Short mmCIF file of C-alpha atoms and ligand atoms in Angstrom, two decimals:
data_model
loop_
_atom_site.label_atom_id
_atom_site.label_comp_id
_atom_site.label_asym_id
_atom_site.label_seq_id
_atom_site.Cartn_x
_atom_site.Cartn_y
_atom_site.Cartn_z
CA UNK A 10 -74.47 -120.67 207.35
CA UNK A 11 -77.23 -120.01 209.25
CA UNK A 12 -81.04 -118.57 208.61
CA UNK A 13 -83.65 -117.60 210.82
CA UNK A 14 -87.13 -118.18 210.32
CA UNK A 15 -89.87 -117.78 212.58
CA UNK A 16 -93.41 -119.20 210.92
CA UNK A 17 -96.80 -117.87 212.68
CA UNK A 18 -95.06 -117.08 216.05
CA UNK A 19 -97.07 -115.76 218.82
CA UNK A 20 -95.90 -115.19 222.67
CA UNK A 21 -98.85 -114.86 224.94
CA UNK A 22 -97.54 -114.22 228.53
CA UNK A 23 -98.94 -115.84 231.62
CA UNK A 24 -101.57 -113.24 232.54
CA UNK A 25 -102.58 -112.91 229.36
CA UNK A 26 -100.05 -109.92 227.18
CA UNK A 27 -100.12 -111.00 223.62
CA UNK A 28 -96.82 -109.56 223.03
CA UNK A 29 -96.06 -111.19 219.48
CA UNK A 30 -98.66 -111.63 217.34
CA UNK A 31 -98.46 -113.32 214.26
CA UNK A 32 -95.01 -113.29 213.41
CA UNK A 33 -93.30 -114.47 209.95
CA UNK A 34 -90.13 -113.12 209.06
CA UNK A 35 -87.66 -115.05 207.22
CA UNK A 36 -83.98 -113.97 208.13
CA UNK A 37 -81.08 -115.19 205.12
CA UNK A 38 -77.75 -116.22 205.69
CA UNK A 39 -75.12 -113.16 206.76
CA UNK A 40 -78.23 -111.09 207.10
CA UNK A 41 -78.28 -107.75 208.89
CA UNK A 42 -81.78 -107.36 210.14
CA UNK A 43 -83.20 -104.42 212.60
CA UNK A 44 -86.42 -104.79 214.65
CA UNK A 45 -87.71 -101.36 215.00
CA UNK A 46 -90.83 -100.09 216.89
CA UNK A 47 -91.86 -98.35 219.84
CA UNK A 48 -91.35 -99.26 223.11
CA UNK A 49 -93.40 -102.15 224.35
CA UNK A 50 -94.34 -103.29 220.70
CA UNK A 51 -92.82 -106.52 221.29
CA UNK A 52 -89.43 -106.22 219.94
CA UNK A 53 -87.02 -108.05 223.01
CA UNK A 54 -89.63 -110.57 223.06
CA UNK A 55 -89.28 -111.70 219.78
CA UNK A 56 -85.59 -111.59 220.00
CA UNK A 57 -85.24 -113.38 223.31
CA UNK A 58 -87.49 -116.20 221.87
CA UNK A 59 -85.26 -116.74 219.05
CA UNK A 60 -82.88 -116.77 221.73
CA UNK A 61 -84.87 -119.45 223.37
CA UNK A 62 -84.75 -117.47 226.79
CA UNK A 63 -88.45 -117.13 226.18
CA UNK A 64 -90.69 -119.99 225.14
CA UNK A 65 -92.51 -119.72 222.12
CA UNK A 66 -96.64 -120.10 222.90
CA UNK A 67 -97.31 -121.10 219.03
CA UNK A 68 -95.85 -121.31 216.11
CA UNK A 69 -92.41 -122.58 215.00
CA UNK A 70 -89.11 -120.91 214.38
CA UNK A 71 -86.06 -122.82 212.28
CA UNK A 72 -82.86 -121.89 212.51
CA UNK A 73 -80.95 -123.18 209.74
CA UNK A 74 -84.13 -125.00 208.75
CA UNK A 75 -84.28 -126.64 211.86
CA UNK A 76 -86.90 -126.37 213.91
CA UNK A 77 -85.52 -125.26 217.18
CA UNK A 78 -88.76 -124.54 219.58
CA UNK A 79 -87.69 -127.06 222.49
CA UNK A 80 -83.92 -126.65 221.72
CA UNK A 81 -82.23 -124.90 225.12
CA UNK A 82 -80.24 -121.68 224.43
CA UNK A 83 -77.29 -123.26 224.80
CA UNK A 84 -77.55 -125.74 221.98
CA UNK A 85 -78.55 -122.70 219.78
CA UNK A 86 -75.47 -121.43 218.98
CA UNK A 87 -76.82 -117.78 219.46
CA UNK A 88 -75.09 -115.46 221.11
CA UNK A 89 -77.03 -111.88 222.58
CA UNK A 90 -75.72 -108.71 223.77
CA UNK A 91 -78.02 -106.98 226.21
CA UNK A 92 -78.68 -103.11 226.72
CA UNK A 93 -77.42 -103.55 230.09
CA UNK A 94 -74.36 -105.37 228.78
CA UNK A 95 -74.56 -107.88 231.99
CA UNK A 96 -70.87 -108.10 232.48
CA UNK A 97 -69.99 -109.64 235.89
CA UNK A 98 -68.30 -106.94 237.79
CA UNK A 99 -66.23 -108.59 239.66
CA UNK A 100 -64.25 -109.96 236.93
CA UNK A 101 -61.74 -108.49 234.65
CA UNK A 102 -62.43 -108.06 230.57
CA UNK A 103 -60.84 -111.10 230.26
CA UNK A 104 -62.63 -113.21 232.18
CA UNK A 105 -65.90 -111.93 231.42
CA UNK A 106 -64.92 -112.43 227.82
CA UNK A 107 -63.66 -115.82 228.45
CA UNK A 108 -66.43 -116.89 230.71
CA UNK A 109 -68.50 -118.23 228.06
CA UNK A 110 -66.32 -120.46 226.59
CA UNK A 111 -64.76 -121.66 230.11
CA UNK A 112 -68.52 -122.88 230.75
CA UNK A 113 -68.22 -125.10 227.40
CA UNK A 114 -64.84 -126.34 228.39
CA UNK A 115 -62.83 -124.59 225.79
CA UNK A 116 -59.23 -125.34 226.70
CA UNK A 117 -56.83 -122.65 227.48
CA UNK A 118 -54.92 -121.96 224.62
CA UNK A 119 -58.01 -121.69 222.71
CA UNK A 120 -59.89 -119.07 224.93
CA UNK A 121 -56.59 -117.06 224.90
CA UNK A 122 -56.73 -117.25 221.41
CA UNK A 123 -60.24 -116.29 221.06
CA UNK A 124 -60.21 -113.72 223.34
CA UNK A 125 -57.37 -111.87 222.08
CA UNK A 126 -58.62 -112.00 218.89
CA UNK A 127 -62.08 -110.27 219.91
CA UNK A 128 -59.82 -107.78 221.44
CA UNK A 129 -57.84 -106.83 218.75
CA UNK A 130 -60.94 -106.41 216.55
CA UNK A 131 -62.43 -104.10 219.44
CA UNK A 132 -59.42 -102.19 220.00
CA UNK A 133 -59.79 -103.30 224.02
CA UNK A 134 -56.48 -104.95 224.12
CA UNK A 135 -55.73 -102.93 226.81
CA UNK A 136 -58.21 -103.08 229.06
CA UNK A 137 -58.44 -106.96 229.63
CA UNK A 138 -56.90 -106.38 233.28
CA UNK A 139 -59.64 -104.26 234.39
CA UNK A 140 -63.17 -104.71 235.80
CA UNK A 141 -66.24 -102.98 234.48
CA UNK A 142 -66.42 -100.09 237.15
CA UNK A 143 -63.13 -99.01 235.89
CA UNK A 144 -64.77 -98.91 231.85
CA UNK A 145 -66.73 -95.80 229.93
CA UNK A 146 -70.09 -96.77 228.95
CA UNK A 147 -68.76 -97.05 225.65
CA UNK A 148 -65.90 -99.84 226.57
CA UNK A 149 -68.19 -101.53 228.35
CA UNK A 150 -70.18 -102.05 225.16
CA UNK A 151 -67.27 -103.22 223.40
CA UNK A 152 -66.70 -105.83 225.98
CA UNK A 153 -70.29 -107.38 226.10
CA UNK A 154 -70.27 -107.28 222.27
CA UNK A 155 -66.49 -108.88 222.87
CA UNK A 156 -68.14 -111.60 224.73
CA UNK A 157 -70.56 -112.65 222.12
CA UNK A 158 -67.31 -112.46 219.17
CA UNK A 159 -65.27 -115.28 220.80
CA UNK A 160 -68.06 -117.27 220.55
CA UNK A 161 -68.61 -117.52 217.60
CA UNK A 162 -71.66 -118.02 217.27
CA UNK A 163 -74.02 -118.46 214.01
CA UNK A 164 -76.52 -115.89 214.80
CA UNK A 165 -75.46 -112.66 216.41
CA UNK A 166 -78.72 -111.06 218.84
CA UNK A 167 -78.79 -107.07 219.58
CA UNK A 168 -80.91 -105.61 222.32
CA UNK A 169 -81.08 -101.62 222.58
CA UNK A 170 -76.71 -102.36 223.24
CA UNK A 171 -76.24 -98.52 222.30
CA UNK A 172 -79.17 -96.48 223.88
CA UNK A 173 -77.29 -96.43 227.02
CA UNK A 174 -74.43 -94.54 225.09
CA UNK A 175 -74.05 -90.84 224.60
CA UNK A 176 -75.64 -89.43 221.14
CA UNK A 177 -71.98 -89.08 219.60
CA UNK A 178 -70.15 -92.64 220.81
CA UNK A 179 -74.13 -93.93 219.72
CA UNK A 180 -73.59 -92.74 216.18
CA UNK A 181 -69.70 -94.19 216.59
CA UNK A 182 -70.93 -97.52 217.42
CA UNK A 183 -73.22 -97.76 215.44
CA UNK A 184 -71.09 -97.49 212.31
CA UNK A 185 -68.89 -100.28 214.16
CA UNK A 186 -70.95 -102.76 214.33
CA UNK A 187 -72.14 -102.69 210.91
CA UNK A 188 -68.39 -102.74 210.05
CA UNK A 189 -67.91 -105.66 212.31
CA UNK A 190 -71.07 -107.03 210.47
CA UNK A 191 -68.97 -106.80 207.33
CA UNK A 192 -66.06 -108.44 208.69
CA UNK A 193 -67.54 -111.70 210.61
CA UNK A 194 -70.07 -112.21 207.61
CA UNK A 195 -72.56 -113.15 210.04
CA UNK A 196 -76.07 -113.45 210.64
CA UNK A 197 -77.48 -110.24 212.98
CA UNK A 198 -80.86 -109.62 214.55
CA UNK A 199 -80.49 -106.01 215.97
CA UNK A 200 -83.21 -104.66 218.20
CA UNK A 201 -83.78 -100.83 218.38
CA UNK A 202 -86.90 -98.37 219.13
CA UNK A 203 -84.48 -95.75 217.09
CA UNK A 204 -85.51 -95.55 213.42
CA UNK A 205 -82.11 -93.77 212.59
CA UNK A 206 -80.51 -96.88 214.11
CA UNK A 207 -82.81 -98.86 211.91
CA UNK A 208 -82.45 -97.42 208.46
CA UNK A 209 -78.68 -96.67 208.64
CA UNK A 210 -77.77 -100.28 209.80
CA UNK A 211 -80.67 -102.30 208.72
CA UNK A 212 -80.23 -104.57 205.53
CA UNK A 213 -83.42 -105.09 205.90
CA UNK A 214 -86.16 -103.66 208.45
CA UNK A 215 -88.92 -105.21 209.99
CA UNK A 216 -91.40 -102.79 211.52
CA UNK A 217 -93.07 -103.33 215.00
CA UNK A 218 -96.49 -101.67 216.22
CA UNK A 219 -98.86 -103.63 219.34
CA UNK A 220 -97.05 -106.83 218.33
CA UNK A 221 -97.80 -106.90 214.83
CA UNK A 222 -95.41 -106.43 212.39
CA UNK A 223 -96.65 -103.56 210.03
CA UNK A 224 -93.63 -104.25 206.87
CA UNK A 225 -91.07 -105.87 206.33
CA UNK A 226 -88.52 -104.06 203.64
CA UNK A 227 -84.78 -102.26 202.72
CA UNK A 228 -84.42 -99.22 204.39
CA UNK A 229 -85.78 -97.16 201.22
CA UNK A 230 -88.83 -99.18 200.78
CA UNK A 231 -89.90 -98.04 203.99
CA UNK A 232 -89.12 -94.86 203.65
CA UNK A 233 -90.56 -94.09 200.55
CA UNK A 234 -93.47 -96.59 199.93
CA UNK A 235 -94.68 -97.27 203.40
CA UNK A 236 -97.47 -99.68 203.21
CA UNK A 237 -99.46 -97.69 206.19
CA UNK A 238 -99.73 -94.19 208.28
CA UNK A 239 -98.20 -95.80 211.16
CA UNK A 240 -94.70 -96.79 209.03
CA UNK A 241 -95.08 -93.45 207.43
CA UNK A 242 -95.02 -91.44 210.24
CA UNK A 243 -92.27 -94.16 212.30
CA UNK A 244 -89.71 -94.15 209.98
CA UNK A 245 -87.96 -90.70 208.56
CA UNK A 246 -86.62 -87.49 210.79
CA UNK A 247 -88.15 -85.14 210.82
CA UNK A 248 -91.54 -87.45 210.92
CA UNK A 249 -93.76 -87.20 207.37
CA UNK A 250 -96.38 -84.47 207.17
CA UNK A 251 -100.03 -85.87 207.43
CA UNK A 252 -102.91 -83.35 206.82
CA UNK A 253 -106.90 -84.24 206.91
CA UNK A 254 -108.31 -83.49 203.26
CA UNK A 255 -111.24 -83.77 201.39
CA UNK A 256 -111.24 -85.58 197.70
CA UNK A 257 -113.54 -83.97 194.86
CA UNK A 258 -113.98 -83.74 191.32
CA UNK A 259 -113.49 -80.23 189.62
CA UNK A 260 -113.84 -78.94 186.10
CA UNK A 261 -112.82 -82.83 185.38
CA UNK A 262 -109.67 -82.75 187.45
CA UNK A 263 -109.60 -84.71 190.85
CA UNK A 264 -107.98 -81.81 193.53
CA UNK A 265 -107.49 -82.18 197.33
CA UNK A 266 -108.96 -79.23 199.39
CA UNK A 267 -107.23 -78.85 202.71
CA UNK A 268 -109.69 -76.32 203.90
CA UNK A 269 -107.14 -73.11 203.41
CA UNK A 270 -105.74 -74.58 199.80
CA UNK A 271 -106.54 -76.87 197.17
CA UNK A 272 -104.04 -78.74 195.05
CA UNK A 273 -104.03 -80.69 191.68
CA UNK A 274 -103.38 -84.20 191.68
CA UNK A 275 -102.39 -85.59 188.45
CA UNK A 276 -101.37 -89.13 187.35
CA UNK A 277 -101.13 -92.36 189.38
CA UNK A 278 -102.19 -90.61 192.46
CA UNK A 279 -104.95 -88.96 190.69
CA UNK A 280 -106.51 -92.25 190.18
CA UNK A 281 -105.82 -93.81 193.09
CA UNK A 282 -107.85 -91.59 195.22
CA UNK A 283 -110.55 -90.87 192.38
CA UNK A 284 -112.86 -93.63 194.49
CA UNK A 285 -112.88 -91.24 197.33
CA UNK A 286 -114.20 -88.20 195.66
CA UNK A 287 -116.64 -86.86 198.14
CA UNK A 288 -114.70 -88.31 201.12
CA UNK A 289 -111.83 -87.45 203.09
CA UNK A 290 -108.13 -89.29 202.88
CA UNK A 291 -104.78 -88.35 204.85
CA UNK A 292 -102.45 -86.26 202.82
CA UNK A 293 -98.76 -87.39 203.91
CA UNK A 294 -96.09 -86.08 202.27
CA UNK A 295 -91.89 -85.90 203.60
CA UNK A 296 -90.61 -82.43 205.00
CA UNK A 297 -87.57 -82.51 202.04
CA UNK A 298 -90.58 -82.99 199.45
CA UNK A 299 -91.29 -79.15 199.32
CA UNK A 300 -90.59 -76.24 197.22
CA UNK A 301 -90.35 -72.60 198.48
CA UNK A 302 -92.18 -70.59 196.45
CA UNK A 303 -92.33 -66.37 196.92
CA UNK A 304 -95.50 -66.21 195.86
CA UNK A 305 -98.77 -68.67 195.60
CA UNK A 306 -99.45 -70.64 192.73
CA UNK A 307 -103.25 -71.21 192.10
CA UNK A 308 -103.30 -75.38 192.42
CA UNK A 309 -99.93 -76.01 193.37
CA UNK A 310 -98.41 -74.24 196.77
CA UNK A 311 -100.14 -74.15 200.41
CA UNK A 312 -99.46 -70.93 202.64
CA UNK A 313 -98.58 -71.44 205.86
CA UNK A 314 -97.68 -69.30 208.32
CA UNK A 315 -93.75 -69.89 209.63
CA UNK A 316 -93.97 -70.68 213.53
CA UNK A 317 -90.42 -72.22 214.52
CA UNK A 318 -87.17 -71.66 212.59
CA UNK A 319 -84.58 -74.27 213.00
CA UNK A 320 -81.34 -73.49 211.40
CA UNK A 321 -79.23 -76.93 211.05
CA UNK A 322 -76.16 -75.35 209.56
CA UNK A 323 -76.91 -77.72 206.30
CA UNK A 324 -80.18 -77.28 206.34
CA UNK A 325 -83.43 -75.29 207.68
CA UNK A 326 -86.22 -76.70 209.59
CA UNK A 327 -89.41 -74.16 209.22
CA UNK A 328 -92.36 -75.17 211.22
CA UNK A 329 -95.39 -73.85 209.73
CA UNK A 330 -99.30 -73.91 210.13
CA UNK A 331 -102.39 -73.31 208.87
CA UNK A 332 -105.63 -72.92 210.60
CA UNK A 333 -106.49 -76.55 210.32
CA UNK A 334 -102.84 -78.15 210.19
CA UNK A 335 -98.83 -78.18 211.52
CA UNK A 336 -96.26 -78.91 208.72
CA UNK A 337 -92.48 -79.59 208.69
CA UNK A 338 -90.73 -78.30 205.81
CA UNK A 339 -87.04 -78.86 205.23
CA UNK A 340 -85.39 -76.28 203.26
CA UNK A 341 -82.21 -74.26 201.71
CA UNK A 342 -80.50 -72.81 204.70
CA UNK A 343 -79.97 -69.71 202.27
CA UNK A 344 -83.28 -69.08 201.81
CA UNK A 345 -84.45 -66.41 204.91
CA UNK A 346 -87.43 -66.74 206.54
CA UNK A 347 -88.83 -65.00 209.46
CA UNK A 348 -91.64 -65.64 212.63
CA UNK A 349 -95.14 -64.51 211.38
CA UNK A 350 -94.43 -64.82 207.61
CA UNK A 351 -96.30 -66.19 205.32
CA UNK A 352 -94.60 -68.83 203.26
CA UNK A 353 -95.55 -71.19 199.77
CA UNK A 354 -94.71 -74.29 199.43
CA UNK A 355 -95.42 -76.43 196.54
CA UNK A 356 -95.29 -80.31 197.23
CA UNK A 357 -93.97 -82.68 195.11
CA UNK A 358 -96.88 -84.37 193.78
CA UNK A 359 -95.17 -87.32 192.49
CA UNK A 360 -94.25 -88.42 195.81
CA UNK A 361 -96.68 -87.36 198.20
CA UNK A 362 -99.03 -90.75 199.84
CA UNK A 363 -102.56 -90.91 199.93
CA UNK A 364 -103.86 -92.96 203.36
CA UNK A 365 -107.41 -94.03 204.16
CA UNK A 366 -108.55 -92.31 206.56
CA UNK A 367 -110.09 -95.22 208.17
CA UNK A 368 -107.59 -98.04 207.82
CA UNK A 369 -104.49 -96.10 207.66
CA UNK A 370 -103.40 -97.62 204.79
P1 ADP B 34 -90.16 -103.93 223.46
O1 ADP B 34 -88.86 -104.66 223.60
O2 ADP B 34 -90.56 -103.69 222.05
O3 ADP B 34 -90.17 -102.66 224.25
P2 ADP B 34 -91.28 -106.16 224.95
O4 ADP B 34 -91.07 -107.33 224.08
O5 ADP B 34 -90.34 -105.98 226.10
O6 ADP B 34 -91.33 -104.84 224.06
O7 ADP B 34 -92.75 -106.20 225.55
C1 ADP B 34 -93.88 -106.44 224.75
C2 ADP B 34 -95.11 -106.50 225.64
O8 ADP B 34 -95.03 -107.63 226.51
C3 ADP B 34 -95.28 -105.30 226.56
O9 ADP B 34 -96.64 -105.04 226.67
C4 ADP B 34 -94.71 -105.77 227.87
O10 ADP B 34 -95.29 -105.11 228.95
C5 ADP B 34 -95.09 -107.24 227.86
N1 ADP B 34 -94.12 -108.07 228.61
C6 ADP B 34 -92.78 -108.12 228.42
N2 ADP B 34 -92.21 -109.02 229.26
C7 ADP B 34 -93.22 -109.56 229.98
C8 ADP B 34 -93.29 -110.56 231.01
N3 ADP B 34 -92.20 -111.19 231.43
N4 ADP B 34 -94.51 -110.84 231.53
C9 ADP B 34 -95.63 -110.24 231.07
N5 ADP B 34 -95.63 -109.29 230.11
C10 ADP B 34 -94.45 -108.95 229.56
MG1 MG B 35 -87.13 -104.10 224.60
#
């Protein structure tokens, strides 16, 4: 068993960086949760306070409902793999493995036990003679992650521990430590500035911009109801479409007019933008939510003019623009298109967000 919940945390650093600002998130038992943001938003900071490698300047944080602020790290029972994995290189896998439990005075029969078990789940069996110079990148990970297993500790901490990794061993690893998720059944904080990381791993995702944590949801709640421009445009590859339009009022039906096209806007969007009729709002709307059209439908398509093609093999990446605005569209990699055309999409009105211009939200 163990939770993680940090109430109202803030870390202001001597000289004065408010790094974390606010902070509630409430972590359940054998929870798989991603901290996701840009770099510098505050995302090791948080972790390595719940670590307590980093004092907390308000607030309170429970783990297991305790509250832990002036408990040392080593009567957390946390364990955290770095980006750097940190392995001591002059000692073999073993040993490095081991080294955490010889410091608590686990006997010898249980480290060997413990050890060898870690290494059978990592496949590294054979590679507990060596030191780390003699290791891929990717072993390497496997042995600091190795270190934290024969702990076992109740809360398992992630730092960036695969953006030192090629992109193909990344995307390897990455679908190996949500399996090892699965098996241990234990509680994960993983820290990433990768989004993909984030939504393919994350149970559930917390969002990090300027310290401030922006949402907090499943991976599909961000994606498709994101609560402001800033998670909009964060989460999703390639990033959501935003376009500057003006709301109005015609013939009775609420359109938006880009400048180059005007579109009809029926339903719940239709009245959730009627109060800005006669102002501008932030049209956002996903590269997949588009339909190719060969010709222009009065209300319904834009025309832009195709700029970059990017065949994907499974699918087609047309950059387009119009005089005002750059779009992403994601389409049929059947469907031909060629530098200089002029192509109609028609967006899917039902899914498309509406963001104050102002706020962002
Ligand atoms: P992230 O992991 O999301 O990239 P960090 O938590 O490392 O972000 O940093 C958050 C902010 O705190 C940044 O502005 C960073 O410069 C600042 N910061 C991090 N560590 C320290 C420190 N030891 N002293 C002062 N400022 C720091
Ligand atoms: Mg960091």
């Amino acid at each position: 068993m163990a939770t993680v919940e940090l109430k109202n945390v803030n870390k202001v650093y001597d000289g004065g960086v408010h790094a974390v600002k606010h902070a509630n998130i409430t972590i359940q038992d054998k929870e798989f949760v991603v901290l996701v943001g840009p770099s510098g938003c505050g995302k090791t900071t948080t972790l390595r306070m719940v670590a307590g490698l980093e004092d907390i300047s308000s607030g309170e944080l429970y783990i297991d409902g305790k509250l832990v602020n002036d408990v040392p790290p080593k009567d957390r029972d946390i364990a955290m793999v770095f980006q750097n994995y940190a392995l001591y290189p002059h000692m073999t896998v073993f040993d490095n493995m081991a080294f955490g439990l010889k410091i608590r005075k686990y006997d010898k029969e249980e480290i060997q036990k413990r050890v060898d078990e870690a290494a059978e789940i990592l496949e590294i069996k054979e590679l507990l003679e060596r030191r780390p110079k003699q290791l891929s990148g990717g072993q390497r990970q496997r042995v600091a992650v190795g270190r934290a297993i024969v702990r076992h500790p109740k809360v398992f901490l992630f730092d960036e521990p695969l953006s030192n990794l090629d992109a193909k061993l990344r995307v390897q690893m990455r679908a190996e430590i949500s399996s090892l998720h699965t098996r241990l059944q234990a509680t994960m904080i993983y820290v990433t500035h990768d989004q993909v990381e984030a939504m393919t791993m994350g149970d559930k995702i917390v969002v990090m911009k300027d310290g401030v944590i922006q949402q907090i949801g499943d991976p599909l709640t961000l994606y498709n109801k994101p609560v402001n421009r800033f998670v909009a445009g964060f989460m999703g590859s390639p990033p959501m479409n935003f376009m500057n339009v003006e709301v109005k009022e015609e013939g009775g039906k609420i359109v938006i007019d880009e400048g180059t096209f005007k579109l009809n806007v029926e339903g719940k969007n239709a009245e959730a933008i009627k109060p800005y009729v006669g102002k501008s709002m932030v049209f956002g709307y996903r590269a997949e939510d588009l339909v190719y059209s060969d010709k222009a439908v009065d209300g319904k398509s834009m025309a832009v003019t195709v700029g970059v093609i990017e065949p994907l093999g499974a699918e087609t990446h047309v950059y387009g623009s119009t005089e005002k605005h750059q779009m992403i569209a994601r389409v049929d990699p059947h469907i031909t298109f060629n530098v200089g055309d002029t192509a109609h999409f028609k967006p899917d009105m039902e899914k498309v967000i509406f963001f104050d211009l102002e706020t962002d939200d």
